[in-house]
GROMACS .gro file of C-alpha atoms in nm:
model
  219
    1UNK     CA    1   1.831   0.927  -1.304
    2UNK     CA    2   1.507   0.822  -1.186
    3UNK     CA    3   1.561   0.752  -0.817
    4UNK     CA    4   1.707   1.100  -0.802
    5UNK     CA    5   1.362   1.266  -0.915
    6UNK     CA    6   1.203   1.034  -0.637
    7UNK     CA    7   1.374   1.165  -0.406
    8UNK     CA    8   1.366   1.548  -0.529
    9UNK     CA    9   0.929   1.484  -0.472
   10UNK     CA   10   0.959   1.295  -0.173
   11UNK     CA   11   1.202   1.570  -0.027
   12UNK     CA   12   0.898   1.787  -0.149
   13UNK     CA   13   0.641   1.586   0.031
   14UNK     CA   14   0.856   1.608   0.401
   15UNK     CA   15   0.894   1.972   0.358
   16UNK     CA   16   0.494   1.990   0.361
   17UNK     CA   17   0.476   1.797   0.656
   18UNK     CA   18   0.806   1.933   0.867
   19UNK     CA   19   0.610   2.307   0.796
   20UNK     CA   20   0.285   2.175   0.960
   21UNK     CA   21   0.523   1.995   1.261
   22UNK     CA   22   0.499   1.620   1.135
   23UNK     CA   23   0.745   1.407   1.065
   24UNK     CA   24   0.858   1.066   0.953
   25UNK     CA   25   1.001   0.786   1.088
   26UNK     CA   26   1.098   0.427   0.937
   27UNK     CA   27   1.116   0.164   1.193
   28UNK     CA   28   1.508  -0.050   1.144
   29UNK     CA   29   1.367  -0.326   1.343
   30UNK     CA   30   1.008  -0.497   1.273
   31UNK     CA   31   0.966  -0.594   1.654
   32UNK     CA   32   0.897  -0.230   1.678
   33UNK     CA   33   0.589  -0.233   1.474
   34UNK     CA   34   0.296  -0.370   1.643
   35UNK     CA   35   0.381  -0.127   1.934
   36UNK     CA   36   0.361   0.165   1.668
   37UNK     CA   37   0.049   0.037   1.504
   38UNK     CA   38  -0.081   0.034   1.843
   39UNK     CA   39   0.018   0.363   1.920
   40UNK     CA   40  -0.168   0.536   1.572
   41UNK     CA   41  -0.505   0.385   1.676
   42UNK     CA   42  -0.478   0.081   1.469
   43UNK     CA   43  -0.661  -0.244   1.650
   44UNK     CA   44  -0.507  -0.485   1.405
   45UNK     CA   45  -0.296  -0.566   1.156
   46UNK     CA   46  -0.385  -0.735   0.799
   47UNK     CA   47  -0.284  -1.083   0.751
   48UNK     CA   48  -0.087  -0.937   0.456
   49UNK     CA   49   0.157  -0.643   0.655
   50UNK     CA   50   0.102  -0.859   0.965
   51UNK     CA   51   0.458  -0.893   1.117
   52UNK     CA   52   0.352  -1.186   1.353
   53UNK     CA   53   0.224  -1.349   1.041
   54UNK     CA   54   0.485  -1.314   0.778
   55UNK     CA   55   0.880  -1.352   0.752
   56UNK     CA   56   0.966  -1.066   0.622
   57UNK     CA   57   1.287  -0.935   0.611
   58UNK     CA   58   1.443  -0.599   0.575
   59UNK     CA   59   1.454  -0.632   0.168
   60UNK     CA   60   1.078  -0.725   0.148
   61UNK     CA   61   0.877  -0.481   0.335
   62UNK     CA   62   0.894  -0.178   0.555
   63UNK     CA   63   0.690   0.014   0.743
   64UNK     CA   64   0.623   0.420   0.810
   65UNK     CA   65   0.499   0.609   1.115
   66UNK     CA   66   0.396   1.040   1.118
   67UNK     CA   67   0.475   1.182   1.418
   68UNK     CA   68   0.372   1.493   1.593
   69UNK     CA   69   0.460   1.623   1.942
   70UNK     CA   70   0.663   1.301   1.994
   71UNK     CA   71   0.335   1.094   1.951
   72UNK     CA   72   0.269   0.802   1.633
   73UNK     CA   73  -0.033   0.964   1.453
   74UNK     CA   74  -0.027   0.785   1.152
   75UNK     CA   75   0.123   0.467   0.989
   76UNK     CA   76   0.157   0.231   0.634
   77UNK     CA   77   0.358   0.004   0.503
   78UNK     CA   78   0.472  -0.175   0.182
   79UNK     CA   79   0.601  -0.511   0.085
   80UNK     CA   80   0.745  -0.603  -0.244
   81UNK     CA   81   0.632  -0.965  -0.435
   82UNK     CA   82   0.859  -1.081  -0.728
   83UNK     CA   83   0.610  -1.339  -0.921
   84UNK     CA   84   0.821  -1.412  -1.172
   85UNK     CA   85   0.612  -1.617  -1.404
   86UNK     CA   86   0.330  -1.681  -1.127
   87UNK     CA   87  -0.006  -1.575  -1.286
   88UNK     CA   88  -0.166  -1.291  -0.985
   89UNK     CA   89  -0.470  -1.470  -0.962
   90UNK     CA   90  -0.284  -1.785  -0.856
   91UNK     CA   91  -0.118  -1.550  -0.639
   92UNK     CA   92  -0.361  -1.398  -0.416
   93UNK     CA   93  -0.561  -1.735  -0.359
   94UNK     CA   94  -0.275  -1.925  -0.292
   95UNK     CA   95  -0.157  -1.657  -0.004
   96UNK     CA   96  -0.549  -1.578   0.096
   97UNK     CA   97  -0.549  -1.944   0.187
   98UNK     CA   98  -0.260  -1.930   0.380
   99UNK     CA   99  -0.326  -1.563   0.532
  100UNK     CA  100  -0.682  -1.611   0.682
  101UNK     CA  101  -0.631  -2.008   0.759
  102UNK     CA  102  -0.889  -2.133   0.525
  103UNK     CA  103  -0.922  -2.526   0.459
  104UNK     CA  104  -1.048  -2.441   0.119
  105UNK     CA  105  -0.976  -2.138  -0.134
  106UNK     CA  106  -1.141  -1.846   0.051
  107UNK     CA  107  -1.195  -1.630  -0.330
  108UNK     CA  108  -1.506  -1.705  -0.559
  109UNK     CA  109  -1.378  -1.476  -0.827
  110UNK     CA  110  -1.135  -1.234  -0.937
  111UNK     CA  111  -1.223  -0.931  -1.187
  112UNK     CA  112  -1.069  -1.031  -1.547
  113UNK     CA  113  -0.883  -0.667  -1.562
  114UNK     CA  114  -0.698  -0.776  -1.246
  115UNK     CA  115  -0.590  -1.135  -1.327
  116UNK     CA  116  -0.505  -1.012  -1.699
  117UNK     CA  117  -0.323  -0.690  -1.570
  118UNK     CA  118  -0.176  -0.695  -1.302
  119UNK     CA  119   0.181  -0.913  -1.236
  120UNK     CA  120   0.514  -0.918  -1.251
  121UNK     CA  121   0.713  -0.734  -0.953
  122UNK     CA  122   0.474  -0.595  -0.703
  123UNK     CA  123   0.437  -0.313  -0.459
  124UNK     CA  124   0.160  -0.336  -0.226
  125UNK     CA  125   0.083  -0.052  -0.021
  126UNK     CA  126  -0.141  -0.040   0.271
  127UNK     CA  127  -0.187  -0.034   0.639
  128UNK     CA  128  -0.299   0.338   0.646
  129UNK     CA  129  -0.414   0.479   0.931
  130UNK     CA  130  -0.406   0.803   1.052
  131UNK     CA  131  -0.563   0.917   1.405
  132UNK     CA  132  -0.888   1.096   1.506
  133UNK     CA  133  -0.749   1.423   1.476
  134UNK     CA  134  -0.506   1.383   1.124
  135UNK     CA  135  -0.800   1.174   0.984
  136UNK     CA  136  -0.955   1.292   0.693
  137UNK     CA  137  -0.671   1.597   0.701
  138UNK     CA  138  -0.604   1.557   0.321
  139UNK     CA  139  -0.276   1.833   0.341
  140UNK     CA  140  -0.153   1.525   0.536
  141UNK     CA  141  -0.256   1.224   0.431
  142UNK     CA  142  -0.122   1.306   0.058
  143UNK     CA  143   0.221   1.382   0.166
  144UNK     CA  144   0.235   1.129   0.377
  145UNK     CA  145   0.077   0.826   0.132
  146UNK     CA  146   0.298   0.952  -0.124
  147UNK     CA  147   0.601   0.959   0.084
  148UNK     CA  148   0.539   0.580   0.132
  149UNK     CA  149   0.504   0.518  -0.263
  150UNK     CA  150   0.858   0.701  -0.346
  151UNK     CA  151   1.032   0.494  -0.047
  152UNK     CA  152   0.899   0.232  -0.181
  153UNK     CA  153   1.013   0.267  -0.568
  154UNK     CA  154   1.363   0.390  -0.517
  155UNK     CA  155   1.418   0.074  -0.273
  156UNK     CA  156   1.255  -0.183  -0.521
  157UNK     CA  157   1.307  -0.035  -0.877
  158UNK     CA  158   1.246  -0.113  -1.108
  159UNK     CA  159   0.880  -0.257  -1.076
  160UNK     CA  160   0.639  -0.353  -1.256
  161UNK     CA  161   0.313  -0.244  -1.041
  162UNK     CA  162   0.214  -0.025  -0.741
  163UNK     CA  163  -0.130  -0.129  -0.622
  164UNK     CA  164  -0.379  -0.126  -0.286
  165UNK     CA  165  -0.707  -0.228  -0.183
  166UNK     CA  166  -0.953   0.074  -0.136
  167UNK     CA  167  -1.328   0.025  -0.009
  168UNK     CA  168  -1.555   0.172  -0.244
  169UNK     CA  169  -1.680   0.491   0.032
  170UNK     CA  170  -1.297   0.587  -0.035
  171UNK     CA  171  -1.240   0.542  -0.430
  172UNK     CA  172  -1.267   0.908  -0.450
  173UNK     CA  173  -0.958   0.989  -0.263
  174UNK     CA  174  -0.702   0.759  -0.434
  175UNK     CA  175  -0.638   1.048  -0.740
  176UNK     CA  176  -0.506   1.216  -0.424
  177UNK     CA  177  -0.274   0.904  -0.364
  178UNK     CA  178  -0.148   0.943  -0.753
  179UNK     CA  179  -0.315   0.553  -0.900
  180UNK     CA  180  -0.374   0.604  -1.235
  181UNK     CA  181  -0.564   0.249  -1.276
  182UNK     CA  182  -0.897   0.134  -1.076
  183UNK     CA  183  -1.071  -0.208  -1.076
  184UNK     CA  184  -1.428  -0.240  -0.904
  185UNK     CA  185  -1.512  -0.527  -0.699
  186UNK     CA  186  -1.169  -0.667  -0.764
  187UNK     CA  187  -1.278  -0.975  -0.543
  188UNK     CA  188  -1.551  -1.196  -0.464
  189UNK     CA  189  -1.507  -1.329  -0.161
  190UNK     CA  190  -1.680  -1.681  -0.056
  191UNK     CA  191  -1.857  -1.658   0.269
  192UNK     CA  192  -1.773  -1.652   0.569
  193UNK     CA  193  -1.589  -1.298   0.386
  194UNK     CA  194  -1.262  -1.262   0.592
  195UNK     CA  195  -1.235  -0.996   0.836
  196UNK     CA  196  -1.127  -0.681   0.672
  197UNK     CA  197  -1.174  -0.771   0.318
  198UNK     CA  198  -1.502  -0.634   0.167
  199UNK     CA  199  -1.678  -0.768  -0.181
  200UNK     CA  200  -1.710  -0.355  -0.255
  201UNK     CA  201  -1.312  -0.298  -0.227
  202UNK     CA  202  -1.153  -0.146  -0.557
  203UNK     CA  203  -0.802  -0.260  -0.642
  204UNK     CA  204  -0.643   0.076  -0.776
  205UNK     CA  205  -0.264   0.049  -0.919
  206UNK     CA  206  -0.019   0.257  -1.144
  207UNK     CA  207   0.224   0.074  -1.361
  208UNK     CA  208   0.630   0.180  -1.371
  209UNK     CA  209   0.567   0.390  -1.665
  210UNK     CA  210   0.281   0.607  -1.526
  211UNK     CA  211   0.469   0.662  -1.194
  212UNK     CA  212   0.787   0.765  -1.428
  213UNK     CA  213   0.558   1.028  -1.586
  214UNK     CA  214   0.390   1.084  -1.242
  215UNK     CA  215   0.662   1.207  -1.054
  216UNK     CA  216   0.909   1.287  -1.310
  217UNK     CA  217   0.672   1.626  -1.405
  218UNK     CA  218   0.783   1.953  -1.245
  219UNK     CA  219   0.497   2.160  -1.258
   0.00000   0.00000   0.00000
């Protein structure tokens, strides 16, 4: 059973992060979150995981803090995207329209490997942040990222794709995170570019089957 083998590595993952005095916690009520986000260092939130911005409910996204010494050190989310038939590409410039209030469509182009790819059920994953003094700590930040990803499977299985945005500076890092599929300069943005989105991000991704073999491996 699948979910049970998520939940076997995840288990794995807290015990790494319990012995080094971190823990997790998972918010029940989203007017809770921009306090948190607050609280790890975070200035803003993305249009996308904003929760002033979108209507999500409890079955469509969540959200995950670290703490240490009774302080929020670190925080992600994920929200889940059921296409259905809707091509990604029409996807992400319908809702970049919407998301950073543009009159017009605020994408000049989309990499071919995404728009053929990528669709179907969605996970998107983002929001990390960790503080000045867990930054860059990658004993935490893989536990933690990977906690997020096995949360988010078992609640929304089966998928079809995991994916997240990842500025190029960081591309080397996300083998850490476990995506097993990488796209350069996924978008083009037309200018003005909108705040936080950068022409250099990667969109990296693993499919159902590669997280199956992913974290169904016991070595």
């Amino acid at each position: 059973m699948i979910e049970l083998e998520i939940t076997r590595r995840a288990a794995g993952y807290l015990a790494a992060l319990n012995h080094d005095g971190y823990d997790i916690y998972v918010p029940k009520e989203f007017s809770e979150v921009p306090g948190l986000v607050s609280a790890t260092g975070r200035k803003v939130q993305t249009p996308m995981l904003s929760v002033t911005r979108n209507d999500f409910t409890v079955g469509s996204a969540f959200y995950q803090f670290l703490t240490k010494n009774n302080r929020y050190v670190g925080g992600c989310a994920a929200c889940y995207y059921d296409l259905g038939d809707e091509p990604f590409e029409a996807f992400i410039r319908r809702t970049s329209k919407n998301q950073y209030r543009r009159t017009s469509d605020p994408i000049h182009h989309i990499a071919a490997p995404v728009a053929e790819e990528i669709g179907g059920r969605l996970i998107y994953l983002g929001e990390l942040e960790l503080s000045g003094g867990e930054r860059g700590r990658m004993s935490v930040l893989q536990p933690f990222f990977r906690i997020l990803m096995g949360l988010a499977a078992i609640k929304w299985w089966p998928f079809d794709w995991m994916y997240a945005f990842v500025p190029d500076r960081h591309i080397k890092l996300t083998d850490h995170y476990g995506f097993r599929w990488k796209c350069e300069h996924a978008i083009t943005w037309s200018e003005p570019v909108p705040e936080g989105r950068l022409n250099d991000h990667w969109l990296v991704a693993l499919n159902r089957r590669q997280f199956t073999h992913s974290w169904t491996q016991h070595s």
